[in-house]
Short mmCIF file of C-alpha atoms in Angstrom, two decimals:
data_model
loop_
_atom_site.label_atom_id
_atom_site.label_comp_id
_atom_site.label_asym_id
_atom_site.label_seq_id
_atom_site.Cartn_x
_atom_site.Cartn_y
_atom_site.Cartn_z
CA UNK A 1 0.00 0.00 0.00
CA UNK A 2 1.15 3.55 -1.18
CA UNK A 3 1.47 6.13 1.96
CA UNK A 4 1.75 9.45 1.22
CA UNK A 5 3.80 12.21 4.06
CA UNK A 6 1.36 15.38 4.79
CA UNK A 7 3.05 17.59 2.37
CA UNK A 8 2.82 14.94 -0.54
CA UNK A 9 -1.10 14.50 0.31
CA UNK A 10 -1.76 18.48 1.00
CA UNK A 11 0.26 19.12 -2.60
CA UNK A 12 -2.06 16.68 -4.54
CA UNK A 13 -5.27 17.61 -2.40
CA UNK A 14 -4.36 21.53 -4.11
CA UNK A 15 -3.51 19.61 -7.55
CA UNK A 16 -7.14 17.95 -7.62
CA UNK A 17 -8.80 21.57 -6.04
CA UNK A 18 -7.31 23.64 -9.12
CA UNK A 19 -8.01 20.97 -11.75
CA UNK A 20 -11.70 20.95 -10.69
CA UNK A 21 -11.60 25.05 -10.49
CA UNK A 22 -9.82 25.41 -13.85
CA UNK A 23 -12.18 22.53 -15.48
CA UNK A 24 -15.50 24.47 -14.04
CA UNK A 25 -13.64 28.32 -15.22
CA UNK A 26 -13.41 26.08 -18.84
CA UNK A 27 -16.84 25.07 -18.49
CA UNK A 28 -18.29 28.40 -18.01
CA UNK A 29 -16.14 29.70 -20.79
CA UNK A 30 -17.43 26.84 -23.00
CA UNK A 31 -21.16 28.08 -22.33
CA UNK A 32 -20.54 32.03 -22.82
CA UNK A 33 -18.49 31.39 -26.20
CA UNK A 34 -22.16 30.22 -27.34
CA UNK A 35 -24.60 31.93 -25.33
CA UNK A 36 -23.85 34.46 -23.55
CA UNK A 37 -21.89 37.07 -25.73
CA UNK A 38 -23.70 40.16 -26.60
CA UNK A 39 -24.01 42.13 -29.89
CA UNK A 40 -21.48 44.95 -28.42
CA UNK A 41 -18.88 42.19 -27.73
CA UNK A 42 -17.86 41.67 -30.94
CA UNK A 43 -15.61 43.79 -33.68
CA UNK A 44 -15.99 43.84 -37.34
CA UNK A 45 -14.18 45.37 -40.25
CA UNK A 46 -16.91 47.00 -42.43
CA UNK A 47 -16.22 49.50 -45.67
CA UNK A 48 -16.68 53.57 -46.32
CA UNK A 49 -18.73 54.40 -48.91
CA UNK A 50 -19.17 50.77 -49.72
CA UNK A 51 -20.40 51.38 -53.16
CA UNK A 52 -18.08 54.16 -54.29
CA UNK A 53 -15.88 53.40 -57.82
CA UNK A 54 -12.69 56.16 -58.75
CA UNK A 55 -13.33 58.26 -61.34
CA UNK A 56 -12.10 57.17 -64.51
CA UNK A 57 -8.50 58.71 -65.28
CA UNK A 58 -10.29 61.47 -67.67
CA UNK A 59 -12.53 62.67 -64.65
CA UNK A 60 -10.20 62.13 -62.03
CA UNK A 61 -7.38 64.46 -64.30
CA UNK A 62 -10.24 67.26 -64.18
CA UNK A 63 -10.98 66.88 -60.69
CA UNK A 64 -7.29 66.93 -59.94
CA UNK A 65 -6.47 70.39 -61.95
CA UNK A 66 -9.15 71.94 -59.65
CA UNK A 67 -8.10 70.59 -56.51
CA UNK A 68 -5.31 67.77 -56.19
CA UNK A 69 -6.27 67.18 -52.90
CA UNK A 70 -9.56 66.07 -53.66
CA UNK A 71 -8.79 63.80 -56.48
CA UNK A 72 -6.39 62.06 -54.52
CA UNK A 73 -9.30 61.53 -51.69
CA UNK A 74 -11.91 59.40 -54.02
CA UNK A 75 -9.26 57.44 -55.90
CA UNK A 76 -10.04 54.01 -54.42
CA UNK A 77 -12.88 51.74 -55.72
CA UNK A 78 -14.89 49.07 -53.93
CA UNK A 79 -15.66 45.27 -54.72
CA UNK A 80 -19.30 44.78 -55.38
CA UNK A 81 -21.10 44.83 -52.18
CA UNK A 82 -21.86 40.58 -52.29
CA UNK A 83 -18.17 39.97 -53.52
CA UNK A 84 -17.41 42.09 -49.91
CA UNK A 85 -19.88 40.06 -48.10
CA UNK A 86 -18.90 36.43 -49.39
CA UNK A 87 -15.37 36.89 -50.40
CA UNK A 88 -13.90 39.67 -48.23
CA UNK A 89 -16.41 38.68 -45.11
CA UNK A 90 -17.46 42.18 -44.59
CA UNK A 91 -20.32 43.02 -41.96
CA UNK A 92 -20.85 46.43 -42.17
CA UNK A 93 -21.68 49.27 -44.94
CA UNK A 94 -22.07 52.59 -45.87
CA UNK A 95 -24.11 53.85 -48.82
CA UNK A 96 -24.50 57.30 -49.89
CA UNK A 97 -28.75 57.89 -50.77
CA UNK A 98 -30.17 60.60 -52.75
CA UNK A 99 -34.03 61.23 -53.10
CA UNK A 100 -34.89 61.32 -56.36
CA UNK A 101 -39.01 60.66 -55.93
CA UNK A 102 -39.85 61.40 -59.20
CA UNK A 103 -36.44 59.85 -61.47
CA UNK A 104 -34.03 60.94 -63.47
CA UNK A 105 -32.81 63.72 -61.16
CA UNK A 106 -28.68 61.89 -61.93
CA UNK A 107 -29.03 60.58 -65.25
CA UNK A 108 -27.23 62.69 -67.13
CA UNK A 109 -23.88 63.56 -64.71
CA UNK A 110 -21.89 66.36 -65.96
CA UNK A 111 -18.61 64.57 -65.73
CA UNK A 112 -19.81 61.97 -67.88
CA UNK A 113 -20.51 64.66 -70.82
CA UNK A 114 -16.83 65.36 -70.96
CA UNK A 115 -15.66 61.94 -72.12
CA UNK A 116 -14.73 60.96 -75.58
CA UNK A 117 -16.18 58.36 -75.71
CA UNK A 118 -19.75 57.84 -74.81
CA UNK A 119 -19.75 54.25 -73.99
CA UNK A 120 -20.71 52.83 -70.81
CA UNK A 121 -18.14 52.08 -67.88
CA UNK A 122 -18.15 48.99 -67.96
CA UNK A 123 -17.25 48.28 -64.12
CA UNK A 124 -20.49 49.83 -63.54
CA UNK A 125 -22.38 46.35 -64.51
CA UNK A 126 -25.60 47.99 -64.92
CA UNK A 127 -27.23 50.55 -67.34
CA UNK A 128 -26.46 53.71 -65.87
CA UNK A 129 -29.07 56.36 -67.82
CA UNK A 130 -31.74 53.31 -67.53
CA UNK A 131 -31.10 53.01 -63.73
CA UNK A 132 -30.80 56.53 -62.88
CA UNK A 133 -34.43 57.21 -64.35
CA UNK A 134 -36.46 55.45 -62.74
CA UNK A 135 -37.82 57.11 -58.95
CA UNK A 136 -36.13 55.97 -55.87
CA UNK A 137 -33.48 56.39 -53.52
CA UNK A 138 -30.12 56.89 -55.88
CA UNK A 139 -26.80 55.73 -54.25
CA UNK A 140 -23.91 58.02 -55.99
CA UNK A 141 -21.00 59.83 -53.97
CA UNK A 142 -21.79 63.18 -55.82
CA UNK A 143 -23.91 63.70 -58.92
CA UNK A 144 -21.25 65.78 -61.14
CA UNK A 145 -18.13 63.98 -61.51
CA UNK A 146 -18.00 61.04 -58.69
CA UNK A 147 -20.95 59.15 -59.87
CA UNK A 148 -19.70 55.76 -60.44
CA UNK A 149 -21.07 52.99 -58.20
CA UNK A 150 -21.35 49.53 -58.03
CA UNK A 151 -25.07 49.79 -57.48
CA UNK A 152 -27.71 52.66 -58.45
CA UNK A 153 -29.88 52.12 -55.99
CA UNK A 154 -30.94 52.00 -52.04
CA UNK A 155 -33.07 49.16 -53.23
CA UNK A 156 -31.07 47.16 -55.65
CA UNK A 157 -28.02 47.42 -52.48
CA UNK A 158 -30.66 45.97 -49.53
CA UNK A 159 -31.54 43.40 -51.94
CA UNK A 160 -28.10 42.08 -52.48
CA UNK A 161 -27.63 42.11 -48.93
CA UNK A 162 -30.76 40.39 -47.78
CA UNK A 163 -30.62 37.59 -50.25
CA UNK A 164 -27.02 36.94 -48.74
CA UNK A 165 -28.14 37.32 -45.76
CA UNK A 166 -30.97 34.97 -46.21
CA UNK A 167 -28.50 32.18 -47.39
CA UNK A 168 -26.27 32.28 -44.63
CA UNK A 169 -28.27 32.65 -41.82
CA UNK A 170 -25.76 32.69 -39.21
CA UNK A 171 -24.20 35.36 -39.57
CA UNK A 172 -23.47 38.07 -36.97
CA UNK A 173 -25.75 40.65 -37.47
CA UNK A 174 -24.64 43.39 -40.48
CA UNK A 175 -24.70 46.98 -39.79
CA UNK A 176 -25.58 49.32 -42.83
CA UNK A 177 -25.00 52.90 -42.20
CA UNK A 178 -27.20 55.33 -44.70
CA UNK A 179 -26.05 58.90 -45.09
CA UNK A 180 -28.76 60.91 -46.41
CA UNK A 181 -27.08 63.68 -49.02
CA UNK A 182 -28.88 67.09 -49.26
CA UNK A 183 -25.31 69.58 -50.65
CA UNK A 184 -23.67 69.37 -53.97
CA UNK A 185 -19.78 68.82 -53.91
CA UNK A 186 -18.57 70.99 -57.14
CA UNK A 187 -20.27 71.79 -60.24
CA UNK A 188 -23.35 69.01 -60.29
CA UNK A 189 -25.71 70.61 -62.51
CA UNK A 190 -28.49 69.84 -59.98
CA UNK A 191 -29.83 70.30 -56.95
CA UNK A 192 -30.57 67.09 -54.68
CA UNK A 193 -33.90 67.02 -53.11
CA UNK A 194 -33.69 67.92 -48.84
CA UNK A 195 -35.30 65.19 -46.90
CA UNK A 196 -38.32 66.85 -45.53
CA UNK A 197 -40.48 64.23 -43.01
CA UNK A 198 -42.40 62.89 -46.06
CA UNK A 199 -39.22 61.92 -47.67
CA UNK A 200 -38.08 60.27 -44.66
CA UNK A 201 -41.00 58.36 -44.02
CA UNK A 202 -40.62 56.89 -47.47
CA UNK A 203 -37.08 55.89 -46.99
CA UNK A 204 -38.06 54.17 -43.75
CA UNK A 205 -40.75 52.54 -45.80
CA UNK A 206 -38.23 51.46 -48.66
CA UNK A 207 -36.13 49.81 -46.57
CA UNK A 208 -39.03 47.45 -45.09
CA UNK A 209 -40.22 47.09 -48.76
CA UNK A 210 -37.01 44.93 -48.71
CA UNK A 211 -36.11 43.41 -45.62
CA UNK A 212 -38.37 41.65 -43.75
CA UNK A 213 -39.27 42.70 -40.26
CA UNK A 214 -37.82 39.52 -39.26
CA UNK A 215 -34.66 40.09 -40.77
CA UNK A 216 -34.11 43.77 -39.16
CA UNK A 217 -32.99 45.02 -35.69
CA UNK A 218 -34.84 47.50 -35.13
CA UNK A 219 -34.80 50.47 -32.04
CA UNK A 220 -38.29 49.28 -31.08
CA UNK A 221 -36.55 45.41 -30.69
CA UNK A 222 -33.82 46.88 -28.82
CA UNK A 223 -35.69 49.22 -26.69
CA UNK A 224 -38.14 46.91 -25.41
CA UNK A 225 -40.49 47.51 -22.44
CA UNK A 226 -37.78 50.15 -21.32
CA UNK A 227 -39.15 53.76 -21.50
CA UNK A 228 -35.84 55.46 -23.70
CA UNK A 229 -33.36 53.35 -25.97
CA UNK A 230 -30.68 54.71 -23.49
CA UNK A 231 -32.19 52.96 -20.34
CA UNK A 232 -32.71 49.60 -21.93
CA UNK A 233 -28.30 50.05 -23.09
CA UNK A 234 -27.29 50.98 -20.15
CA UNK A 235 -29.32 48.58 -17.87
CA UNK A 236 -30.50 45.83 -19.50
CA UNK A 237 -27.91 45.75 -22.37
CA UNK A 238 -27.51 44.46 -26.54
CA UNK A 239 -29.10 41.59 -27.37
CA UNK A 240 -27.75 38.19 -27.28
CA UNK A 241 -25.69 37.77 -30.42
CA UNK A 242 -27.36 34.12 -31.13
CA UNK A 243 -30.67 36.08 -30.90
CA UNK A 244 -29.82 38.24 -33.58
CA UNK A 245 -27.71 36.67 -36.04
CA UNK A 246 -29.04 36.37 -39.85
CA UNK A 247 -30.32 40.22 -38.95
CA UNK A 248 -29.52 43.47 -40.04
CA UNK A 249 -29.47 46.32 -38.55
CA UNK A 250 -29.52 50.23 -40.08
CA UNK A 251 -27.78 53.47 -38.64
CA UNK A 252 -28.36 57.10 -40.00
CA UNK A 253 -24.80 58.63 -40.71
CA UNK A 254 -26.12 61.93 -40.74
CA UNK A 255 -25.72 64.54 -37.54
CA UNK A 256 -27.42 68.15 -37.04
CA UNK A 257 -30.07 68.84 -38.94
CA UNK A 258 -30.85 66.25 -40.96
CA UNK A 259 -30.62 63.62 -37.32
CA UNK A 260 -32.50 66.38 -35.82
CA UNK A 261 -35.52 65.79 -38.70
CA UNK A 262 -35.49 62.02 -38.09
CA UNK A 263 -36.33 62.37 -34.77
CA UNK A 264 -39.04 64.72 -35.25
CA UNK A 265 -41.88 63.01 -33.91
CA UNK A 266 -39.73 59.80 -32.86
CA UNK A 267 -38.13 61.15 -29.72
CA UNK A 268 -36.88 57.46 -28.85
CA UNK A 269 -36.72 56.30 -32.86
CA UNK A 270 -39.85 54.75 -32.08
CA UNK A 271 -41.32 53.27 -35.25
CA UNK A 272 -37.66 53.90 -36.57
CA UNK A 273 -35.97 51.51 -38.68
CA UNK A 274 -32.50 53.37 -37.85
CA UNK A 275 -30.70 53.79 -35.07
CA UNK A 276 -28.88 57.78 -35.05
CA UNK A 277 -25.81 59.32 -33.93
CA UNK A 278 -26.83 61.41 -30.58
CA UNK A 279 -25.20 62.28 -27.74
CA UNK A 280 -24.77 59.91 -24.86
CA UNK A 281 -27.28 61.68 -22.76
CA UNK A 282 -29.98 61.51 -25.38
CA UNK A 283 -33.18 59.00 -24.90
CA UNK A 284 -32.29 57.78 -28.34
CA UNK A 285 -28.84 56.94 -27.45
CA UNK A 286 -27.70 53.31 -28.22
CA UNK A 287 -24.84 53.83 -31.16
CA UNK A 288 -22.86 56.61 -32.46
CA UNK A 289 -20.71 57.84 -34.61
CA UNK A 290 -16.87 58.71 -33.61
CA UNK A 291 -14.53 58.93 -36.43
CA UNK A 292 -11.80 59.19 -35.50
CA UNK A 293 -9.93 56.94 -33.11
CA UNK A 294 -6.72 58.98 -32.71
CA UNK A 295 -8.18 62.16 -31.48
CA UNK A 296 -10.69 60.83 -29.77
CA UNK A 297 -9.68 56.93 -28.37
CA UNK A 298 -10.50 57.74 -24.70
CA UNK A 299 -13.85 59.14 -25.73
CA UNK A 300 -14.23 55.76 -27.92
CA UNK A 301 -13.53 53.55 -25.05
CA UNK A 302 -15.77 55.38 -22.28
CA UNK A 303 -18.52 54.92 -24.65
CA UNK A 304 -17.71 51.02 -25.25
CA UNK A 305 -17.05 50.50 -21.93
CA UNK A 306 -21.05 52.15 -21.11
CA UNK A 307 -22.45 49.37 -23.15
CA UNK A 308 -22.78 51.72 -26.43
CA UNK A 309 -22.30 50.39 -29.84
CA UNK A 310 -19.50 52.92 -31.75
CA UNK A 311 -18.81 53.05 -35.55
CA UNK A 312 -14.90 54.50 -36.11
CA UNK A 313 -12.97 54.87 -39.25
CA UNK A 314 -9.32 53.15 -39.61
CA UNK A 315 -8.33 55.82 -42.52
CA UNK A 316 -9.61 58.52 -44.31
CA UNK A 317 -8.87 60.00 -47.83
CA UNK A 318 -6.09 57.07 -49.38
CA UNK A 319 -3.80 59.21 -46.68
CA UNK A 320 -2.73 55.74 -45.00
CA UNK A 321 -2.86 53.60 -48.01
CA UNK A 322 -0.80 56.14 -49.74
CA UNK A 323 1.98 56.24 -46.89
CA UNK A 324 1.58 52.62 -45.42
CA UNK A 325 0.67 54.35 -42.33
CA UNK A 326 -1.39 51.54 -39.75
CA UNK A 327 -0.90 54.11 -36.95
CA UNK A 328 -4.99 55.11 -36.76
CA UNK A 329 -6.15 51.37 -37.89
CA UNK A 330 -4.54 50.29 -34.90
CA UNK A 331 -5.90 52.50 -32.70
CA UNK A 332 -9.34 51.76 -34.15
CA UNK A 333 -8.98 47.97 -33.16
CA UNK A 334 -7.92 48.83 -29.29
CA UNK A 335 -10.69 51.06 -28.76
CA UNK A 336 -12.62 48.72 -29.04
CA UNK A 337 -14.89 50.33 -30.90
CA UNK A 338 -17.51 47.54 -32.58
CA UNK A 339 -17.48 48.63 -36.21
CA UNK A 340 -14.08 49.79 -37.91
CA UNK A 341 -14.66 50.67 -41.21
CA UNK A 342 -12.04 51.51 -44.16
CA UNK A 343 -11.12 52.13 -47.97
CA UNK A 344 -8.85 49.00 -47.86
CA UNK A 345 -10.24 45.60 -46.79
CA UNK A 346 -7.95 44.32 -49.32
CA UNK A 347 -4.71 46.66 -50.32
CA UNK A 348 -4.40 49.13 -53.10
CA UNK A 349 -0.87 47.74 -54.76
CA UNK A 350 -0.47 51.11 -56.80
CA UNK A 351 0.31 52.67 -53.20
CA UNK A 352 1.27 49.89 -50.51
CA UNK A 353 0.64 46.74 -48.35
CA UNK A 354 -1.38 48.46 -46.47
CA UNK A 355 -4.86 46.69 -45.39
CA UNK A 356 -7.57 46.31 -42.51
CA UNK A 357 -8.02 42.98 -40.92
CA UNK A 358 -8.07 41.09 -37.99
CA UNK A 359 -5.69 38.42 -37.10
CA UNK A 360 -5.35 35.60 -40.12
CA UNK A 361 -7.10 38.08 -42.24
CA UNK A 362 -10.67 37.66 -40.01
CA UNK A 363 -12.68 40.32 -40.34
CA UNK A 364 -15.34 39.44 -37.55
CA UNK A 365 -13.39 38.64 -33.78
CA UNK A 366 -14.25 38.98 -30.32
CA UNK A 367 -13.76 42.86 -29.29
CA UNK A 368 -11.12 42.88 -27.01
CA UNK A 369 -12.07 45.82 -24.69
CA UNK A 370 -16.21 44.71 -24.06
CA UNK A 371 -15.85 41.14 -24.14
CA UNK A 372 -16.81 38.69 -20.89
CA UNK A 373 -13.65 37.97 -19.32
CA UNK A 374 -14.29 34.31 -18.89
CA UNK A 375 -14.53 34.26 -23.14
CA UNK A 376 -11.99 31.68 -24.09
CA UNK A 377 -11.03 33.51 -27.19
CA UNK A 378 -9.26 30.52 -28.62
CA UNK A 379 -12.51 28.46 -28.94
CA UNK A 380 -15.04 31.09 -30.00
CA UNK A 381 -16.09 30.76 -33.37
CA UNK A 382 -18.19 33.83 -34.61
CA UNK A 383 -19.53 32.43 -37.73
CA UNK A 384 -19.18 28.98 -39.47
CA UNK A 385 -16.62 29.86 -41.72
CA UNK A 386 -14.27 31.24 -39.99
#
């Protein structure tokens, strides 16, 4: 028979104790991995002006002999929007929405007048005159010289995202910021239409014409039986993200005036489909809007660390591409603000290397300043592919 001395039996007695303890820690890791993470405790790389194609050289030459600065800052071009949400794995947009109610309002751009040739661009795989004409919500960056896009229209973009959405069901819930666009940017040759309450009732309506109640998070579904958006944040928190993946979920991009419209009548976004960019203190506060992550990192994280969802930007312009710079994309990641959005999910090779992912080129990982401590990070898997 095997005798064991005090020591020997006290040393295994702690041996079995911190097995058991670091088994049980596992255990509750094991569970939150699946169940117990929130929509705020995740980070995703998501694009700027999603949609947006260069100018071709011709344009961008004239754009550049009035202002070289400003040529240089829309010289980058986007995949198609479902190329970036099967092949690049990208969960959050932005698209750029005129009203044009009655059609035709961009059909006839005045950059496009100055080529030679008047054939059609042919990364634009659509008819541009044809889609321009017809009424609805236009998505173009400006409607004189930087009007090429991947897609014409608020509709025809929500469509391509639900129907991926709707085939991989799964997925952690995709953010689409909408920024409503009121001001010309050079000589347009027309005047956008402002959107007065009638106009934004109807762009509230479009998107539900496409995506199914079912397939939206909504204010309302966040808010809850809570009185103000803010309360039900702050104190009851995001929703599960197993409850709400396969959703999306919109944002208005706008500020001032245009945010101050939207609310009209919705102090809380009630009946909203979008969520807005208001102060912290606001009843409609649940995410905002904080560019920049150099500037204003602190401010990022005490926002995060409330329980708010943030959208910040890893570059701006082609500045960072153009120098190789990662200084603000890395700043963006340990804010952790939830949505980090850039020019560059893949990297430009006319300027550098320079690109914005995650580790092993995810672009969907646990955030590392809201997430659950007990989160084993190395057994967490976000979505099935990754």
């Amino acid at each position: 028979m095997i005798q064991f001395s005090k020591s020997e039996f006290a040393f295994s007695f702690l041996l079995a104790v911190t097995w058991l303890t670091c088994n049980a820690l596992a255990q509750d890791a094991a569970k939150l991995t699946t169940h117990e993470l929130r929509l705020n405790h995740i980070q995703v790389i998501g694009t700027h002006n999603s949609y947006h194609l260069a100018p071709e050289p011709k344009l961008l030459g004239l754009i550049a002999a009035a202002s070289q600065p400003a040529a240089l800052s829309i010289d980058y071009s986007h995949a198609p929007i479902e190329i970036q949400l099967a092949n690049f794995g990208i969960r959050q947009f932005e698209l750029d929405v005129y009203a044009d109610p009655q059609g035709g309002l961009f059909s006839n751009p005045v950059g496009k007048s100055l080529l030679e040739s008047n054939e059609s661009d042919p990364r634009m795989q659509f008819d541009f005159p044809s889609a321009m004409s017809k009424p609805g919500m236009k998505i173009i960056h400006s409607p004189g010289f930087d009007f090429a896009t991947t897609v014409p229209t608020l509709k025809e973009a929500l469509l391509q995202i639900r129907n991926w959405s709707e085939s991989n069901p799964q997925h952690v819930p995709i953010l689409v910021m909408i920024e409503l666009k009121e001001d010309v940017t050079g000589p347009a040759g027309v005047k956008p239409r402002t959107f007065d309450s009638d106009l934004l009732n109807a762009l509230d309506s479009e998107i539900r014409s496409i995506v199914p109640a079912v397939g939206m998070l909504t204010p309302d579904d966040v808010r809850g039986e809570f009185t103000t958006l803010l309360a039900a944040v702050l104190e009851r928190g995001w929703p599960k993200l197993d409850d709400c993946r396969g959703k999306l979920l919109f944002a208005l991009d706008n500020e001032g005036a245009v945010c101050d419209r939207y609310l009209e009548g919705h102090p809380i976004l009630n009946d909203r489909v979008m969520f807005a960019s208001v102060s912290e203190s606001h009843p409609a506060a649940a995410w905002m809007k904080i560019n920049d992550p150099i500037r204003e990192f602190e401010k990022i994280q005490t926002m995060v660390a409330k329980g708010f969802l943030v959208r910040t930007r890893a570059d701006v312009e082609t500045k960072q591409s153009r120098t190789n710079d990662t200084t603000q994309r890395e700043k963006a990641f340990a804010s952790g603000a939830q949505f980090v959005s850039t020019d560059y999910p893949r990297a430009d090779p006319r300027f550098s290397e320079y690109s914005v992912q995650f580790e092993n080129g995810s672009m969907v990982r646990i955030n590392p300043t809201s997430r659950p401590s007990l989160v084993d990070l190395a057994r967490t898997q976000l979505e099935p592919h990754n």
